[in-house]
Coordinates of C-alpha atoms and ligand atoms in Angstrom, one line a residue:
M19 CA -8.3 -31.3 -13.3
G20 CA -10.0 -31.3 -9.6
H21 CA -10.0 -28.6 -7.2
S22 CA -11.9 -29.5 -5.0
G23 CA -11.6 -27.7 -0.7
L24 CA -10.3 -24.5 -3.5
P25 CA -12.0 -21.6 -3.3
P26 CA -14.6 -21.0 -6.8
A27 CA -13.2 -19.6 -9.2
R28 CA -14.6 -15.8 -10.0
P29 CA -16.4 -15.7 -13.5
L30 CA -14.8 -13.6 -15.4
G31 CA -16.4 -13.8 -18.8
R32 CA -17.3 -16.0 -22.0
N33 CA -14.1 -15.3 -23.0
D34 CA -12.0 -15.8 -20.4
P35 CA -9.6 -18.7 -21.3
V36 CA -8.0 -19.3 -17.2
S37 CA -9.2 -22.9 -15.6
E38 CA -7.6 -22.3 -12.0
P39 CA -8.9 -20.7 -9.7
H40 CA -8.7 -17.0 -9.9
A41 CA -10.4 -13.5 -9.5
F42 CA -9.9 -9.3 -9.4
C43 CA -11.3 -8.3 -6.6
R44 CA -13.9 -5.7 -5.6
R45 CA -13.8 -3.4 -3.0
G46 CA -15.0 -5.3 0.1
E47 CA -13.7 -9.2 -1.0
S48 CA -11.2 -10.7 0.0
P49 CA -8.5 -13.3 -1.0
P50 CA -8.2 -17.2 0.2
A51 CA -6.6 -17.0 3.3
D52 CA -3.2 -17.7 2.0
T53 CA -2.9 -16.0 -0.7
V54 CA 1.5 -15.0 -1.2
T55 CA 1.3 -11.3 -1.3
T56 CA 4.4 -9.4 -0.9
H57 CA 6.0 -5.6 -0.9
Q58 CA 5.5 -3.6 -3.9
V59 CA 7.6 -0.8 -5.0
H60 CA 6.0 0.4 -8.3
G61 CA 9.2 -1.6 -10.1
S62 CA 10.5 -4.7 -12.6
A63 CA 11.2 -7.3 -10.0
V64 CA 9.3 -11.2 -10.4
L65 CA 9.6 -13.1 -7.2
Y66 CA 10.0 -16.4 -7.7
V67 CA 7.2 -18.1 -4.7
A68 CA 9.0 -21.5 -3.2
G69 CA 5.8 -22.5 -1.3
T70 CA 3.9 -20.8 1.7
P71 CA 5.4 -18.0 3.3
P72 CA 8.3 -18.2 0.7
V73 CA 9.8 -14.5 0.0
P74 CA 10.9 -13.0 2.9
A75 CA 9.7 -9.8 4.7
A76 CA 12.7 -8.2 3.3
E77 CA 12.2 -9.5 -0.8
Q78 CA 10.3 -6.4 -2.8
G79 CA 8.6 -6.5 -6.4
D80 CA 6.6 -6.1 -8.3
A81 CA 4.9 -10.0 -10.1
L82 CA 5.4 -13.2 -7.9
I83 CA 5.6 -16.4 -10.2
T84 CA 5.2 -19.6 -8.5
D85 CA 5.4 -23.7 -10.1
Q86 CA 4.4 -25.0 -6.7
P87 CA 1.4 -26.8 -6.6
G88 CA -2.2 -25.0 -4.9
V89 CA 0.0 -22.2 -3.5
A90 CA -1.6 -19.0 -4.2
V91 CA -0.3 -15.6 -5.3
G92 CA -1.3 -12.4 -5.2
V93 CA -1.2 -8.8 -6.0
R94 CA -2.9 -5.0 -4.7
T95 CA -3.8 -2.5 -6.4
A96 CA -5.4 0.3 -6.4
D97 CA -5.3 2.3 -9.9
C98 CA -2.4 -0.1 -11.0
Q99 CA -3.1 -2.9 -13.4
P100 CA -3.2 -6.2 -12.3
L101 CA -2.9 -8.6 -14.3
L102 CA -3.0 -12.5 -13.8
L103 CA -1.3 -14.8 -16.5
S104 CA -0.8 -19.0 -16.1
A105 CA 0.5 -21.7 -17.9
R106 CA -2.1 -23.1 -20.4
N107 CA -2.7 -26.3 -18.0
G108 CA -2.3 -24.5 -14.9
A109 CA 1.4 -25.6 -13.9
V110 CA 3.0 -22.2 -13.4
V111 CA 1.0 -19.0 -13.4
A112 CA 2.0 -15.2 -12.3
A113 CA 0.4 -12.3 -10.6
V114 CA 1.4 -8.7 -12.1
H115 CA 1.7 -5.0 -10.0
A116 CA 1.9 -3.1 -13.3
G117 CA 1.7 0.8 -11.8
W118 CA 3.2 3.0 -15.0
R119 CA 6.7 3.2 -14.0
G120 CA 6.4 -0.9 -13.8
T121 CA 4.4 -0.6 -17.2
V122 CA 6.6 1.8 -18.4
E123 CA 10.3 -0.8 -16.8
G124 CA 8.4 -3.3 -18.3
I125 CA 7.5 -6.1 -16.1
T126 CA 4.9 -7.7 -18.4
T127 CA 7.9 -8.1 -20.4
A128 CA 9.6 -10.0 -17.6
T129 CA 7.4 -11.9 -16.0
V130 CA 7.0 -13.4 -19.5
D131 CA 10.8 -14.0 -19.6
V132 CA 10.4 -15.8 -16.6
F133 CA 8.3 -18.5 -18.0
R134 CA 10.2 -19.4 -20.7
R135 CA 13.6 -19.2 -19.6
R136 CA 12.6 -20.7 -15.8
F137 CA 9.8 -22.7 -17.1
G138 CA 10.5 -23.9 -20.0
V139 CA 6.6 -22.4 -21.5
Q140 CA 6.3 -20.5 -24.6
P141 CA 4.9 -16.2 -24.5
E142 CA 2.2 -19.3 -26.7
E143 CA 1.9 -21.1 -24.0
I144 CA 0.5 -18.7 -22.0
D145 CA -3.4 -17.4 -21.0
A146 CA -2.8 -13.7 -19.8
L147 CA -5.4 -11.7 -18.0
L148 CA -6.5 -7.6 -17.8
G149 CA -8.0 -6.4 -14.7
P150 CA -9.3 -3.3 -13.7
S151 CA -7.5 -0.9 -13.3
I152 CA -7.4 3.2 -14.1
R153 CA -8.3 3.4 -17.2
P154 CA -7.6 6.6 -19.8
C155 CA -11.1 7.9 -19.5
C156 CA -9.7 9.1 -16.2
Y157 CA -5.8 8.8 -16.0
E158 CA -4.2 12.2 -16.8
V159 CA -0.6 12.4 -16.4
G160 CA 2.3 14.4 -16.5
P161 CA 4.2 15.5 -19.8
E162 CA 7.5 14.0 -18.3
V163 CA 4.8 10.5 -17.8
A164 CA 4.1 10.6 -22.0
D165 CA 7.5 11.3 -23.3
Q166 CA 8.5 8.0 -21.1
V167 CA 6.2 6.3 -23.0
R168 CA 7.0 8.0 -25.7
T169 CA 10.3 7.0 -25.1
R170 CA 10.8 3.4 -23.8
F171 CA 7.5 2.2 -25.8
P172 CA 7.9 5.0 -29.7
R173 CA 6.0 2.1 -31.9
F174 CA 3.1 1.7 -29.2
A175 CA 3.3 5.7 -28.2
D176 CA 0.0 6.5 -30.4
R177 CA -2.5 3.4 -29.4
V178 CA -1.8 4.2 -25.5
I179 CA -0.9 8.5 -25.4
G180 CA -4.1 10.8 -25.0
T181 CA -5.4 14.0 -24.5
F182 CA -8.0 13.8 -20.9
R183 CA -9.5 17.3 -21.2
S184 CA -7.5 19.0 -19.1
G185 CA -5.0 19.2 -22.2
R186 CA -2.9 17.3 -20.8
P187 CA -1.9 13.8 -21.2
T188 CA -3.6 10.4 -20.5
L189 CA -2.1 6.7 -20.4
D190 CA -3.9 3.8 -21.2
V191 CA -1.8 1.6 -18.5
A192 CA -3.6 -1.4 -20.3
T193 CA -3.5 -1.4 -23.8
L194 CA 0.2 -0.2 -23.1
N195 CA 0.3 -3.9 -21.6
R196 CA -2.1 -5.3 -23.8
L197 CA 0.9 -4.3 -26.4
Q198 CA 3.9 -5.9 -24.0
L199 CA 1.9 -9.0 -24.4
E200 CA 1.3 -9.3 -28.7
A201 CA 5.6 -7.8 -28.2
A202 CA 6.4 -10.9 -26.1
G203 CA 3.7 -13.5 -28.4
V204 CA 1.9 -13.7 -26.6
R205 CA -1.7 -14.2 -28.2
S206 CA -4.3 -15.0 -25.1
I207 CA -5.0 -12.4 -24.3
H208 CA -8.3 -11.0 -22.4
D209 CA -8.9 -7.7 -20.7
Q210 CA -11.9 -7.7 -17.8
G211 CA -12.2 -3.8 -18.3
G212 CA -13.5 -1.5 -16.3
C213 CA -11.9 1.6 -14.1
T214 CA -11.5 2.2 -10.7
H215 CA -11.5 5.4 -10.8
C216 CA -15.3 6.0 -12.3
G217 CA -16.7 2.9 -12.3
T218 CA -18.8 1.2 -8.8
G219 CA -17.3 -0.9 -6.6
Y220 CA -13.6 -0.5 -6.8
E221 CA -10.7 1.5 -4.7
S222 CA -9.6 4.3 -6.4
Y223 CA -5.8 5.8 -4.5
R224 CA -6.7 9.0 -7.5
R225 CA -10.1 9.1 -6.3
D226 CA -9.9 8.5 -2.8
G227 CA -5.8 9.5 -1.9
D228 CA -5.5 8.1 1.6
A229 CA -8.9 6.2 2.1
A230 CA -8.1 4.0 -0.2
G231 CA -8.0 0.8 0.8
R232 CA -6.7 -2.4 -1.7
M233 CA -8.1 -4.6 -3.7
V234 CA -6.0 -8.3 -4.3
A235 CA -5.8 -9.9 -7.7
W236 CA -4.7 -13.2 -7.5
I237 CA -4.4 -17.6 -9.0
R238 CA -3.9 -20.6 -7.7
C239 CA -1.3 -23.2 -9.0
A240 CA -3.0 -25.3 -11.1
T241 CA -3.0 -29.0 -7.1
T242 CA -2.4 -31.7 -10.2
P243 CA 0.1 -31.6 -13.4
Ligands
ZN28 ZN1 -12.7 6.7 -15.6

Protein backbone atom coordinates (compact mmCIF):
# COMPACT_ATOMS: atom_id res chain seq x y z
CA MET A 1 0.00 0.00 0.00
CA GLY A 2 1.26 3.46 -0.82
CA HIS A 3 2.27 6.20 1.60
CA SER A 4 3.62 8.82 -0.76
CA GLY A 5 3.75 12.22 0.88
CA LEU A 6 3.75 10.79 4.40
CA PRO A 7 6.75 10.87 6.71
CA PRO A 8 8.89 7.78 6.28
CA ALA A 9 8.62 4.99 8.78
CA ARG A 10 11.58 4.70 11.09
CA PRO A 11 13.10 1.25 11.01
CA LEU A 12 12.89 -0.48 14.36
CA GLY A 13 14.64 -3.74 13.66
CA ARG A 14 14.47 -6.79 11.52
CA ASN A 15 11.68 -8.34 13.58
CA ASP A 16 9.49 -5.29 13.35
CA PRO A 17 6.18 -6.56 11.98
CA VAL A 18 4.33 -3.29 11.39
CA SER A 19 4.20 -1.86 7.88
CA GLU A 20 2.38 1.40 8.65
CA PRO A 21 4.45 4.57 9.26
CA HIS A 22 5.32 4.84 12.94
CA ALA A 23 8.13 5.72 15.34
CA PHE A 24 9.25 5.80 18.92
CA CYS A 25 10.81 9.26 18.80
CA ARG A 26 13.95 9.83 20.82
CA ARG A 27 15.11 13.00 22.54
CA GLY A 28 14.80 15.99 20.22
CA GLU A 29 12.84 14.19 17.53
CA SER A 30 9.43 15.53 16.58
CA PRO A 31 6.45 13.48 15.44
CA PRO A 32 4.57 14.48 12.28
CA ALA A 33 2.83 17.81 12.87
CA ASP A 34 -0.61 16.27 12.39
CA THR A 35 -0.18 13.62 15.08
CA VAL A 36 -3.20 13.54 17.38
CA THR A 37 -2.46 13.42 21.11
CA THR A 38 -4.59 14.11 24.16
CA HIS A 39 -4.32 14.92 27.84
CA GLN A 40 -2.89 11.86 29.57
CA VAL A 41 -3.91 11.06 33.12
CA HIS A 42 -2.23 7.72 33.94
CA GLY A 43 -5.56 5.93 33.65
CA SER A 44 -7.01 3.22 31.44
CA ALA A 45 -9.44 5.08 29.18
CA VAL A 46 -9.26 4.30 25.45
CA LEU A 47 -10.34 7.22 23.22
CA TYR A 48 -11.57 6.85 19.67
CA VAL A 49 -10.09 9.38 17.25
CA ALA A 50 -12.62 10.19 14.53
CA GLY A 51 -10.59 12.72 12.52
CA THR A 52 -8.30 15.71 12.87
CA PRO A 53 -8.65 17.46 15.26
CA PRO A 54 -10.84 14.76 16.76
CA VAL A 55 -10.28 14.88 20.51
CA PRO A 56 -12.15 17.62 22.39
CA ALA A 57 -9.94 19.35 24.91
CA ALA A 58 -12.05 18.01 27.75
CA GLU A 59 -11.30 14.39 26.87
CA GLN A 60 -8.63 12.60 28.81
CA GLY A 61 -7.19 9.21 28.17
CA ASP A 62 -4.05 7.18 27.83
CA ALA A 63 -4.77 5.22 24.68
CA LEU A 64 -5.85 6.59 21.30
CA ILE A 65 -7.29 4.34 18.62
CA THR A 66 -8.41 5.17 15.10
CA ASP A 67 -9.64 3.57 11.89
CA GLN A 68 -9.52 6.84 9.94
CA PRO A 69 -7.30 6.56 6.84
CA GLY A 70 -4.13 8.61 7.15
CA VAL A 71 -4.75 9.75 10.74
CA ALA A 72 -1.75 9.52 13.09
CA VAL A 73 -2.18 9.03 16.85
CA GLY A 74 0.51 9.45 19.48
CA VAL A 75 1.32 9.36 23.18
CA ARG A 76 3.97 11.28 25.13
CA THR A 77 6.27 9.47 27.54
CA ALA A 78 9.35 10.02 29.66
CA ASP A 79 9.88 6.64 31.44
CA CYS A 80 6.34 5.25 31.02
CA GLN A 81 5.84 2.43 28.54
CA PRO A 82 4.70 3.38 25.02
CA LEU A 83 2.99 0.73 22.91
CA LEU A 84 1.93 0.90 19.28
CA LEU A 85 -0.70 -1.55 18.05
CA SER A 86 -1.81 -2.18 14.49
CA ALA A 87 -4.27 -4.43 12.76
CA ARG A 88 -2.16 -6.42 10.33
CA ASN A 89 -3.79 -4.66 7.36
CA GLY A 90 -3.15 -1.26 8.93
CA ALA A 91 -6.83 -0.32 8.99
CA VAL A 92 -6.94 0.18 12.78
CA VAL A 93 -4.03 1.53 14.83
CA ALA A 94 -3.54 2.61 18.44
CA ALA A 95 -0.96 4.34 20.62
CA VAL A 96 -0.90 3.49 24.34
CA HIS A 97 0.71 5.29 27.27
CA ALA A 98 1.21 2.70 29.99
CA GLY A 99 2.68 3.92 33.21
CA TRP A 100 2.63 1.58 36.15
CA ARG A 101 -0.84 2.75 37.17
CA GLY A 102 -2.33 2.32 33.72
CA THR A 103 -0.55 -1.01 33.39
CA VAL A 104 -2.01 -2.24 36.68
CA GLU A 105 -5.43 -0.99 35.54
CA GLY A 106 -5.01 -3.03 32.36
CA ILE A 107 -4.96 -0.31 29.70
CA THR A 108 -3.25 -2.59 27.19
CA THR A 109 -5.86 -5.31 27.68
CA ALA A 110 -8.58 -2.66 27.35
CA THR A 111 -7.13 -1.46 24.05
CA VAL A 112 -7.04 -4.98 22.62
CA ASP A 113 -10.67 -5.32 23.70
CA VAL A 114 -11.59 -2.21 21.71
CA PHE A 115 -9.88 -3.64 18.60
CA ARG A 116 -12.12 -6.69 18.90
CA ARG A 117 -15.42 -5.27 20.09
CA ARG A 118 -15.56 -2.05 18.10
CA PHE A 119 -13.61 -2.93 14.98
CA GLY A 120 -13.81 -6.72 14.75
CA VAL A 121 -10.02 -7.08 14.78
CA GLN A 122 -9.10 -10.29 16.59
CA PRO A 123 -6.05 -10.35 18.89
CA GLU A 124 -4.19 -12.71 16.56
CA GLU A 125 -4.55 -10.10 13.82
CA ILE A 126 -2.75 -7.43 15.90
CA ASP A 127 0.93 -6.53 15.69
CA ALA A 128 2.24 -4.96 18.90
CA LEU A 129 5.39 -2.89 19.42
CA LEU A 130 6.85 -1.86 22.78
CA GLY A 131 9.20 1.11 22.88
CA PRO A 132 11.80 2.48 25.28
CA SER A 133 10.76 2.88 28.91
CA ILE A 134 12.36 2.77 32.31
CA ARG A 135 13.40 -0.84 32.69
CA PRO A 136 13.95 -2.95 35.80
CA CYS A 137 17.66 -2.07 35.78
CA CYS A 138 16.55 1.35 37.01
CA TYR A 139 12.90 1.14 38.03
CA GLU A 140 12.85 0.96 41.80
CA VAL A 141 9.30 1.15 43.15
CA GLY A 142 7.65 1.30 46.53
CA PRO A 143 6.40 -1.88 48.18
CA GLU A 144 2.83 -0.63 47.75
CA VAL A 145 3.31 -0.70 43.97
CA ALA A 146 4.62 -4.26 44.07
CA ASP A 147 1.66 -5.21 46.28
CA GLN A 148 -0.81 -3.84 43.75
CA VAL A 149 0.84 -5.84 40.98
CA ARG A 150 0.73 -9.02 43.08
CA THR A 151 -2.94 -8.46 43.83
CA ARG A 152 -3.97 -7.65 40.27
CA PHE A 153 -1.67 -10.08 38.43
CA PRO A 154 -0.79 -12.90 40.82
CA ARG A 155 0.26 -15.19 37.97
CA PHE A 156 2.72 -12.66 36.57
CA ALA A 157 4.18 -11.19 39.75
CA ASP A 158 7.23 -13.43 39.96
CA ARG A 159 8.21 -12.50 36.40
CA VAL A 160 7.92 -8.75 36.75
CA ILE A 161 8.88 -7.93 40.35
CA GLY A 162 12.54 -8.03 41.30
CA THR A 163 14.82 -6.57 43.93
CA PHE A 164 16.80 -3.37 43.49
CA ARG A 165 20.26 -2.94 45.01
CA SER A 166 18.58 -0.84 47.70
CA GLY A 167 16.55 -3.87 48.70
CA ARG A 168 13.33 -2.30 47.50
CA PRO A 169 11.31 -3.86 44.66
CA THR A 170 11.77 -3.28 40.96
CA LEU A 171 8.98 -3.47 38.41
CA ASP A 172 9.31 -4.61 34.79
CA VAL A 173 6.49 -2.62 33.19
CA ALA A 174 7.40 -3.68 29.66
CA THR A 175 7.12 -7.37 30.51
CA LEU A 176 3.90 -6.83 32.44
CA ASN A 177 2.38 -5.29 29.32
CA ARG A 178 3.77 -8.06 27.12
CA LEU A 179 2.22 -10.67 29.41
CA GLN A 180 -1.11 -8.84 29.19
CA LEU A 181 -0.89 -8.89 25.41
CA GLU A 182 -0.11 -12.61 25.41
CA ALA A 183 -2.96 -13.33 27.82
CA ALA A 184 -5.31 -11.41 25.52
CA GLY A 185 -4.27 -13.57 22.57
CA VAL A 186 -1.83 -11.25 20.79
CA ARG A 187 1.00 -13.30 19.32
CA SER A 188 2.99 -10.79 17.28
CA ILE A 189 4.84 -8.76 19.91
CA HIS A 190 8.11 -6.92 19.35
CA ASP A 191 9.94 -5.14 22.17
CA GLN A 192 12.41 -2.59 20.86
CA GLY A 193 13.98 -2.43 24.33
CA GLY A 194 15.90 0.53 25.65
CA CYS A 195 15.96 1.95 29.17
CA THR A 196 15.02 5.62 29.21
CA HIS A 197 16.82 6.14 32.53
CA CYS A 198 20.28 4.64 31.85
CA GLY A 199 20.23 4.59 28.05
CA THR A 200 21.37 7.52 25.95
CA GLY A 201 19.17 9.76 23.85
CA TYR A 202 15.99 9.39 25.89
CA GLU A 203 13.95 11.64 28.10
CA SER A 204 13.60 10.37 31.69
CA TYR A 205 11.40 12.01 34.28
CA ARG A 206 12.94 10.02 37.09
CA ARG A 207 16.44 11.08 36.08
CA ASP A 208 15.80 14.71 35.12
CA GLY A 209 12.62 15.63 36.99
CA ASP A 210 10.76 18.66 35.72
CA ALA A 211 13.58 19.34 33.25
CA ALA A 212 12.72 16.19 31.33
CA GLY A 213 11.09 16.59 27.95
CA ARG A 214 8.66 14.12 26.48
CA MET A 215 9.08 11.66 23.62
CA VAL A 216 6.20 10.86 21.27
CA ALA A 217 5.36 7.37 20.08
CA TRP A 218 3.12 7.63 17.03
CA ILE A 219 1.55 5.47 14.35
CA ARG A 220 -0.44 6.34 11.25
CA CYS A 221 -3.49 4.49 9.97
CA ALA A 222 -3.17 3.05 6.47
CA THR A 223 -4.26 5.45 3.76
CA THR A 224 -5.83 2.72 1.64
CA PRO A 225 -7.83 -0.28 2.81
ZN1 LIG B 1 18.22 1.28 33.18
